[in-house]
Amino acid sequence: MKKVLEQQLQELEDQQNADISAMQDTINKLENELRTAESELARYLKEYQDLLNVKMALDIDVAAYRKLLEGEAEEEKEKEEAEEEGGEEEKEGAREEFENSKEEEGGEGE
């Protein structure tokens, strides 16, 4: 009976040692995965920061170009308005000349 109990005890200890070894392997594997995940996270964080810096620089460039375009559009609008005003003045001048020439023609006939 004693020998059977000692054998069962030995089998139990062997099983526990095997379980402990398997659990230690699992712990080591998980620790390695954790280190890998942490390094990937750090890399992703750096890439994100780099992309954010690029985005901010592009936003600044877009704002500068928008300001330039709005300035050009404003200048073009002012130029068109000036041309329209000049065109109206030319039309008015031509109208006055026409009316004056009609009056002169009408005055000669009398």
Coordinates of N, CA and C in Angstrom, one line a residue:
M1 N 0.8 -1.2 0.0 CA 0.0 0.0 0.0 C 0.9 1.2 0.0
K2 N 1.9 1.2 0.8 CA 2.8 2.3 0.9 C 3.5 2.6 -0.5
K3 N 3.8 1.5 -1.1 CA 4.5 1.7 -2.4 C 3.5 2.3 -3.5
V4 N 2.3 1.9 -3.4 CA 1.3 2.4 -4.3 C 1.1 3.9 -4.1
L5 N 1.0 4.3 -2.8 CA 0.9 5.7 -2.4 C 2.1 6.5 -2.9
E6 N 3.3 6.0 -2.7 CA 4.5 6.7 -3.1 C 4.5 6.8 -4.6
Q7 N 4.0 5.8 -5.3 CA 4.0 5.9 -6.8 C 3.0 7.0 -7.2
Q8 N 1.8 7.0 -6.6 CA 0.8 8.0 -6.9 C 1.3 9.4 -6.6
L9 N 2.0 9.5 -5.5 CA 2.6 10.8 -5.1 C 3.6 11.3 -6.2
Q10 N 4.5 10.3 -6.6 CA 5.5 10.7 -7.6 C 4.8 11.1 -9.0
E11 N 3.8 10.3 -9.3 CA 3.0 10.7 -10.6 C 2.4 12.1 -10.5
L12 N 1.9 12.3 -9.3 CA 1.2 13.6 -9.1 C 2.3 14.8 -9.1
E13 N 3.4 14.5 -8.5 CA 4.5 15.5 -8.6 C 5.0 15.7 -10.0
D14 N 5.1 14.6 -10.7 CA 5.6 14.7 -12.1 C 4.6 15.5 -13.0
Q15 N 3.3 15.2 -12.7 CA 2.2 15.9 -13.4 C 2.2 17.4 -13.1
Q16 N 2.4 17.7 -11.8 CA 2.5 19.1 -11.4 C 3.7 19.8 -12.0
N17 N 4.8 19.2 -12.0 CA 6.0 19.8 -12.6 C 5.8 20.0 -14.1
A18 N 5.2 19.1 -14.8 CA 4.9 19.2 -16.2 C 3.9 20.4 -16.4
D19 N 2.9 20.5 -15.5 CA 2.0 21.6 -15.6 C 2.7 23.0 -15.4
I20 N 3.6 23.0 -14.4 CA 4.3 24.2 -14.0 C 5.2 24.6 -15.2
S21 N 5.9 23.6 -15.8 CA 6.7 23.9 -17.0 C 5.9 24.4 -18.1
A22 N 4.8 23.8 -18.4 CA 3.9 24.3 -19.5 C 3.4 25.7 -19.2
M23 N 3.0 26.0 -18.0 CA 2.6 27.3 -17.6 C 3.7 28.3 -17.7
Q24 N 4.9 27.9 -17.3 CA 6.1 28.8 -17.4 C 6.3 29.1 -18.9
D25 N 6.2 28.1 -19.8 CA 6.4 28.4 -21.2 C 5.3 29.3 -21.7
T26 N 4.1 29.2 -21.2 CA 3.0 30.1 -21.7 C 3.3 31.5 -21.2
I27 N 3.8 31.6 -19.9 CA 4.1 32.9 -19.4 C 5.2 33.6 -20.2
N28 N 6.3 32.8 -20.6 CA 7.4 33.3 -21.4 C 6.9 33.8 -22.8
K29 N 6.0 33.0 -23.4 CA 5.5 33.3 -24.7 C 4.7 34.6 -24.6
L30 N 3.8 34.7 -23.6 CA 3.0 35.9 -23.4 C 3.8 37.1 -23.1
E31 N 4.9 37.0 -22.4 CA 5.8 38.1 -22.1 C 6.5 38.6 -23.4
N32 N 6.9 37.6 -24.2 CA 7.5 38.0 -25.5 C 6.4 38.7 -26.4
E33 N 5.2 38.2 -26.5 CA 4.2 38.8 -27.2 C 3.9 40.2 -26.7
L34 N 3.9 40.4 -25.4 CA 3.7 41.7 -24.8 C 4.8 42.7 -25.2
R35 N 6.1 42.2 -25.2 CA 7.2 43.1 -25.6 C 7.0 43.5 -27.1
T36 N 6.6 42.5 -27.9 CA 6.4 42.7 -29.3 C 5.3 43.7 -29.5
A37 N 4.2 43.6 -28.8 CA 3.1 44.5 -28.9 C 3.5 45.9 -28.5
E38 N 4.2 46.0 -27.4 CA 4.7 47.3 -26.9 C 5.6 48.0 -27.9
S39 N 6.5 47.2 -28.5 CA 7.4 47.8 -29.5 C 6.6 48.3 -30.8
E40 N 5.6 47.4 -31.2 CA 4.7 47.8 -32.3 C 3.9 49.1 -32.0
L41 N 3.4 49.1 -30.7 CA 2.6 50.3 -30.3 C 3.5 51.5 -30.4
A42 N 4.7 51.4 -29.9 CA 5.7 52.6 -29.9 C 5.9 53.0 -31.4
R43 N 6.1 52.0 -32.2 CA 6.4 52.3 -33.7 C 5.1 53.0 -34.3
Y44 N 3.9 52.5 -34.0 CA 2.7 53.1 -34.5 C 2.5 54.5 -34.0
L45 N 2.8 54.7 -32.7 CA 2.7 56.0 -32.1 C 3.6 57.0 -32.8
K46 N 4.9 56.6 -33.1 CA 5.8 57.4 -33.8 C 5.3 57.7 -35.2
E47 N 4.8 56.7 -35.9 CA 4.3 56.9 -37.2 C 3.1 57.9 -37.2
Y48 N 2.2 57.7 -36.2 CA 1.1 58.6 -36.1 C 1.5 60.0 -35.8
Q49 N 2.5 60.2 -35.0 CA 3.0 61.5 -34.7 C 3.7 62.1 -35.9
D50 N 4.4 61.3 -36.7 CA 5.0 61.8 -37.9 C 3.9 62.3 -38.9
L51 N 2.9 61.4 -39.1 CA 1.8 61.8 -40.0 C 1.0 63.0 -39.5
L52 N 0.9 63.1 -38.2 CA 0.2 64.3 -37.7 C 1.0 65.6 -38.0
N53 N 2.3 65.5 -37.9 CA 3.2 66.6 -38.2 C 3.1 67.0 -39.7
V54 N 3.1 65.9 -40.5 CA 2.9 66.2 -42.0 C 1.6 66.8 -42.2
K55 N 0.5 66.3 -41.6 CA -0.8 66.9 -41.8 C -0.9 68.4 -41.4
M56 N -0.2 68.7 -40.2 CA -0.2 70.1 -39.8 C 0.5 70.9 -40.8
A57 N 1.6 70.5 -41.3 CA 2.4 71.2 -42.3 C 1.5 71.4 -43.5
L58 N 0.8 70.4 -44.0 CA 0.0 70.5 -45.2 C -1.2 71.4 -44.9
D59 N -1.8 71.4 -43.7 CA -2.8 72.3 -43.4 C -2.4 73.8 -43.5
I60 N -1.1 74.0 -43.0 CA -0.6 75.4 -43.1 C -0.4 75.8 -44.5
D61 N 0.1 74.8 -45.4 CA 0.3 75.1 -46.8 C -1.0 75.4 -47.5
V62 N -2.0 74.6 -47.2 CA -3.3 74.8 -47.8 C -3.9 76.1 -47.4
A63 N -3.7 76.5 -46.1 CA -4.2 77.8 -45.7 C -3.5 79.0 -46.4
A64 N -2.2 78.8 -46.6 CA -1.4 79.8 -47.3 C -1.9 79.9 -48.7
Y65 N -2.1 78.8 -49.4 CA -2.5 78.8 -50.8 C -3.9 79.4 -50.9
R66 N -4.8 79.0 -50.0 CA -6.2 79.5 -50.0 C -6.1 81.0 -49.8
K67 N -5.3 81.5 -49.0 CA -5.2 83.0 -48.8 C -4.7 83.6 -50.1
L68 N -3.7 83.0 -50.7 CA -3.2 83.5 -52.0 C -4.3 83.5 -53.1
L69 N -5.0 82.4 -53.1 CA -6.1 82.3 -54.1 C -7.2 83.3 -53.9
E70 N -7.6 83.5 -52.6 CA -8.6 84.5 -52.3 C -8.1 85.9 -52.6
G71 N -6.8 86.1 -52.4 CA -6.3 87.4 -52.8 C -6.3 87.6 -54.3
E72 N -6.0 86.6 -55.0 CA -6.0 86.7 -56.5 C -7.4 86.9 -57.0
A73 N -8.3 86.1 -56.3 CA -9.8 86.3 -56.7 C -10.3 87.7 -56.5
E74 N -9.9 88.2 -55.3 CA -10.3 89.6 -55.0 C -9.7 90.6 -56.0
E75 N -8.4 90.4 -56.3 CA -7.8 91.3 -57.3 C -8.5 91.1 -58.7
E76 N -8.8 89.9 -59.1 CA -9.5 89.7 -60.3 C -10.9 90.4 -60.3
K77 N -11.6 90.2 -59.2 CA -12.9 90.9 -59.1 C -12.8 92.4 -59.2
E78 N -11.8 92.9 -58.5 CA -11.6 94.4 -58.5 C -11.2 94.8 -60.0
K79 N -10.4 94.0 -60.6 CA -10.1 94.3 -62.0 C -11.3 94.3 -62.9
E80 N -12.1 93.3 -62.8 CA -13.3 93.2 -63.6 C -14.3 94.4 -63.3
E81 N -14.4 94.7 -62.0 CA -15.3 95.9 -61.7 C -14.7 97.1 -62.3
A82 N -13.4 97.3 -62.2 CA -12.8 98.5 -62.8 C -13.0 98.5 -64.3
E83 N -12.9 97.3 -65.0 CA -13.1 97.2 -66.4 C -14.6 97.6 -66.7
E84 N -15.5 97.1 -65.9 CA -16.9 97.3 -66.1 C -17.2 98.8 -66.0
E85 N -16.6 99.4 -65.0 CA -16.8 100.9 -64.8 C -16.2 101.6 -66.0
G86 N -15.0 101.2 -66.4 CA -14.4 101.8 -67.6 C -15.3 101.7 -68.8
G87 N -15.9 100.5 -69.0 CA -16.7 100.2 -70.1 C -18.0 101.1 -70.1
E88 N -18.5 101.3 -68.9 CA -19.7 102.1 -68.8 C -19.3 103.6 -69.1
E89 N -18.2 104.0 -68.7 CA -17.7 105.4 -69.0 C -17.5 105.5 -70.5
E90 N -17.0 104.5 -71.2 CA -16.8 104.5 -72.6 C -18.1 104.6 -73.3
K91 N -19.1 103.8 -72.9 CA -20.4 103.8 -73.5 C -21.1 105.2 -73.3
E92 N -20.9 105.7 -72.1 CA -21.5 107.1 -71.9 C -20.9 108.1 -72.8
G93 N -19.5 108.0 -72.9 CA -18.8 109.0 -73.8 C -19.3 108.8 -75.2
A94 N -19.4 107.6 -75.7 CA -19.8 107.3 -77.1 C -21.3 107.8 -77.3
R95 N -22.1 107.7 -76.3 CA -23.5 108.1 -76.4 C -23.5 109.6 -76.5
E96 N -22.7 110.3 -75.7 CA -22.7 111.8 -75.7 C -22.2 112.3 -77.1
E97 N -21.1 111.6 -77.6 CA -20.6 112.0 -78.9 C -21.7 111.8 -80.0
F98 N -22.4 110.7 -79.9 CA -23.5 110.4 -80.9 C -24.5 111.5 -80.8
E99 N -25.0 111.8 -79.6 CA -26.0 112.8 -79.4 C -25.5 114.2 -79.9
N100 N -24.2 114.5 -79.6 CA -23.7 115.8 -80.1 C -23.6 115.8 -81.6
S101 N -23.3 114.7 -82.2 CA -23.2 114.7 -83.7 C -24.6 114.8 -84.3
K102 N -25.6 114.3 -83.6 CA -26.9 114.4 -84.1 C -27.4 115.8 -84.0
E103 N -27.0 116.5 -82.9 CA -27.4 117.9 -82.7 C -26.8 118.7 -83.7
E104 N -25.5 118.4 -84.0 CA -24.8 119.2 -85.0 C -25.4 119.0 -86.4
E105 N -25.8 117.8 -86.7 CA -26.4 117.6 -88.0 C -27.8 118.3 -88.1
G106 N -28.5 118.2 -87.0 CA -29.8 118.8 -86.9 C -29.7 120.3 -87.0
G107 N -28.6 120.9 -86.4 CA -28.4 122.3 -86.4 C -28.0 122.8 -87.7
E108 N -27.3 122.1 -88.6 CA -26.9 122.5 -89.9 C -28.1 122.6 -90.8
G109 N -29.0 121.8 -90.7 CA -30.2 121.7 -91.6 C -31.1 122.9 -91.4
E110 N -31.1 123.6 -90.3 CA -32.0 124.7 -90.0 C -31.5 125.9 -90.5

